[in-house]
Each structure stands twice: as structure tokens, then as C-alpha cells.
């Protein structure tokens, strides 16, 4: 829980062993930009427990 706003609940999700490649064709016209990601990813979510619908309770 958050000390300043005690109605917030914190959640973390870790995804291990990501190996992902992506080509972006939209950033610069006619210039493909390639991305490669490898490793782990941790996501943090702050949930407002005062909102009953969990997908609406996420604070960004």
C-alpha cells in the first residue's frame, strides 16, 4: 500500500527471458527501423482500491 494514498495497492509483474524483434515502418516514411529486445521486463501497476472495476482502477 502507498503511505501517502493508502487506498492505492501496488502490483508488480516480471516477465523473464524476453527475446523480441520489431520493425517500425511508421516512424519515418520509407525507412524501416528495427528494434531487438532481450532480457527481463518488470511492469508496475498502482490500483485504486476505491474503484470496484479493476481495469478502470489502474492509475497511470
Tab-separated table of C-alpha atoms in Angstrom:
chain	number	residue	atom	x	y	z
A	1	UNK	CA	0.000	0.000	0.000
A	2	UNK	CA	1.021	3.610	-0.585
A	3	UNK	CA	1.917	5.644	2.566
A	4	UNK	CA	0.554	8.944	1.219
A	5	UNK	CA	-2.500	7.480	-0.526
A	6	UNK	CA	-3.344	4.295	1.427
A	7	UNK	CA	-6.161	3.359	-0.972
A	8	UNK	CA	-3.557	2.539	-3.665
A	9	UNK	CA	-2.368	-1.046	-3.975
A	10	UNK	CA	0.892	-1.686	-5.845
A	11	UNK	CA	1.425	-4.734	-8.049
A	12	UNK	CA	4.497	-5.810	-9.984
A	13	UNK	CA	4.680	-8.362	-12.772
A	14	UNK	CA	8.018	-9.677	-14.063
A	15	UNK	CA	8.379	-11.370	-17.436
A	16	UNK	CA	11.658	-13.263	-17.867
A	17	UNK	CA	13.565	-14.368	-20.978
A	18	UNK	CA	12.070	-11.944	-23.492
A	19	UNK	CA	13.527	-12.188	-26.990
A	20	UNK	CA	11.563	-9.903	-29.299
A	21	UNK	CA	12.232	-8.241	-32.656
A	22	UNK	CA	10.127	-5.483	-34.195
A	23	UNK	CA	10.351	-3.391	-37.365
A	24	UNK	CA	8.676	0.036	-37.291
A	25	UNK	CA	7.557	1.223	-40.720
A	26	UNK	CA	5.568	4.216	-39.431
A	27	UNK	CA	8.117	6.478	-37.676
A	28	UNK	CA	9.917	7.662	-40.835
A	29	UNK	CA	8.254	7.096	-44.222
A	30	UNK	CA	10.115	4.552	-46.394
A	31	UNK	CA	12.730	3.917	-43.668
A	32	UNK	CA	12.271	0.717	-41.641
A	33	UNK	CA	13.653	0.957	-38.099
A	34	UNK	CA	14.494	-2.381	-36.481
A	35	UNK	CA	14.350	-2.987	-32.745
A	36	UNK	CA	15.530	-6.004	-30.765
A	37	UNK	CA	14.856	-6.586	-27.075
A	38	UNK	CA	16.280	-9.371	-24.940
A	39	UNK	CA	16.155	-9.820	-21.172
A	40	UNK	CA	13.559	-9.275	-18.452
A	41	UNK	CA	10.705	-6.813	-18.072
A	42	UNK	CA	9.044	-5.579	-14.867
A	43	UNK	CA	5.640	-3.875	-15.010
A	44	UNK	CA	4.324	-1.756	-12.148
A	45	UNK	CA	0.637	-1.044	-11.587
A	46	UNK	CA	-0.989	1.187	-8.989
A	47	UNK	CA	-4.569	0.079	-8.341
A	48	UNK	CA	-7.102	2.392	-6.725
A	49	UNK	CA	-8.990	0.137	-4.306
A	50	UNK	CA	-11.854	2.655	-4.123
A	51	UNK	CA	-12.846	1.776	-7.706
A	52	UNK	CA	-14.514	-1.663	-7.860
A	53	UNK	CA	-13.861	-2.347	-11.564
A	54	UNK	CA	-10.183	-3.396	-11.605
A	55	UNK	CA	-9.455	-2.490	-15.236
A	56	UNK	CA	-10.725	1.054	-14.506
A	57	UNK	CA	-8.788	1.287	-11.217
A	58	UNK	CA	-5.293	1.378	-12.766
A	59	UNK	CA	-3.540	4.711	-12.235
A	60	UNK	CA	-1.021	5.602	-14.926
